[in-house]
Amino acid sequence: MRRIQLHLDEDVDEALAVEATRRGVAKAALIREYLSAHV
């Protein structure tokens, strides 16, 4: 797995944090899930 850096708007980062907390997963896992589904 490769490591990358992303610059996110604060509102997007906050939405990711809320969803990650709701699901009990890390934000990185949520980002990987979203990217896999849409790329």
PDB file of C-alpha atoms in Angstrom:
ATOM      1  CA  MET A   1       0.000   0.000   0.000  1.00  0.00           C
ATOM      2  CA  ARG A   2       1.338   3.455  -0.871  1.00  0.00           C
ATOM      3  CA  ARG A   3       1.210   6.470   1.399  1.00  0.00           C
ATOM      4  CA  ILE A   4      -0.108   9.742  -0.039  1.00  0.00           C
ATOM      5  CA  GLN A   5      -0.972  13.161   1.328  1.00  0.00           C
ATOM      6  CA  LEU A   6      -4.254  14.948   0.720  1.00  0.00           C
ATOM      7  CA  HIS A   7      -5.318  18.522   1.286  1.00  0.00           C
ATOM      8  CA  LEU A   8      -8.983  18.630   2.312  1.00  0.00           C
ATOM      9  CA  ASP A   9     -11.340  21.488   2.978  1.00  0.00           C
ATOM     10  CA  GLU A  10     -12.151  21.725   6.674  1.00  0.00           C
ATOM     11  CA  ASP A  11     -15.816  20.857   6.121  1.00  0.00           C
ATOM     12  CA  VAL A  12     -14.883  17.680   4.212  1.00  0.00           C
ATOM     13  CA  ASP A  13     -12.427  16.665   6.930  1.00  0.00           C
ATOM     14  CA  GLU A  14     -15.081  17.234   9.592  1.00  0.00           C
ATOM     15  CA  ALA A  15     -17.651  15.173   7.659  1.00  0.00           C
ATOM     16  CA  LEU A  16     -15.105  12.358   7.321  1.00  0.00           C
ATOM     17  CA  ALA A  17     -14.364  12.495  11.043  1.00  0.00           C
ATOM     18  CA  VAL A  18     -18.059  12.308  11.928  1.00  0.00           C
ATOM     19  CA  GLU A  19     -18.698   9.367   9.593  1.00  0.00           C
ATOM     20  CA  ALA A  20     -15.548   7.546  10.702  1.00  0.00           C
ATOM     21  CA  THR A  21     -16.560   7.929  14.342  1.00  0.00           C
ATOM     22  CA  ARG A  22     -20.100   6.766  13.583  1.00  0.00           C
ATOM     23  CA  ARG A  23     -18.750   3.623  11.884  1.00  0.00           C
ATOM     24  CA  GLY A  24     -15.932   3.056  14.365  1.00  0.00           C
ATOM     25  CA  VAL A  25     -13.203   3.177  11.696  1.00  0.00           C
ATOM     26  CA  ALA A  26     -10.247   5.428  10.936  1.00  0.00           C
ATOM     27  CA  LYS A  27     -10.636   8.306   8.486  1.00  0.00           C
ATOM     28  CA  ALA A  28      -7.968   6.666   6.317  1.00  0.00           C
ATOM     29  CA  ALA A  29     -10.050   3.488   6.054  1.00  0.00           C
ATOM     30  CA  LEU A  30     -13.087   5.519   5.063  1.00  0.00           C
ATOM     31  CA  ILE A  31     -11.127   7.411   2.397  1.00  0.00           C
ATOM     32  CA  ARG A  32      -9.772   4.121   0.996  1.00  0.00           C
ATOM     33  CA  GLU A  33     -13.307   2.706   0.895  1.00  0.00           C
ATOM     34  CA  TYR A  34     -14.676   5.749  -0.949  1.00  0.00           C
ATOM     35  CA  LEU A  35     -11.812   5.792  -3.444  1.00  0.00           C
ATOM     36  CA  SER A  36     -12.103   2.068  -4.164  1.00  0.00           C
ATOM     37  CA  ALA A  37     -15.817   2.447  -4.840  1.00  0.00           C
ATOM     38  CA  HIS A  38     -15.442   5.446  -7.161  1.00  0.00           C
ATOM     39  CA  VAL A  39     -12.195   4.937  -9.083  1.00  0.00           C
TER      40      VAL A  39
END
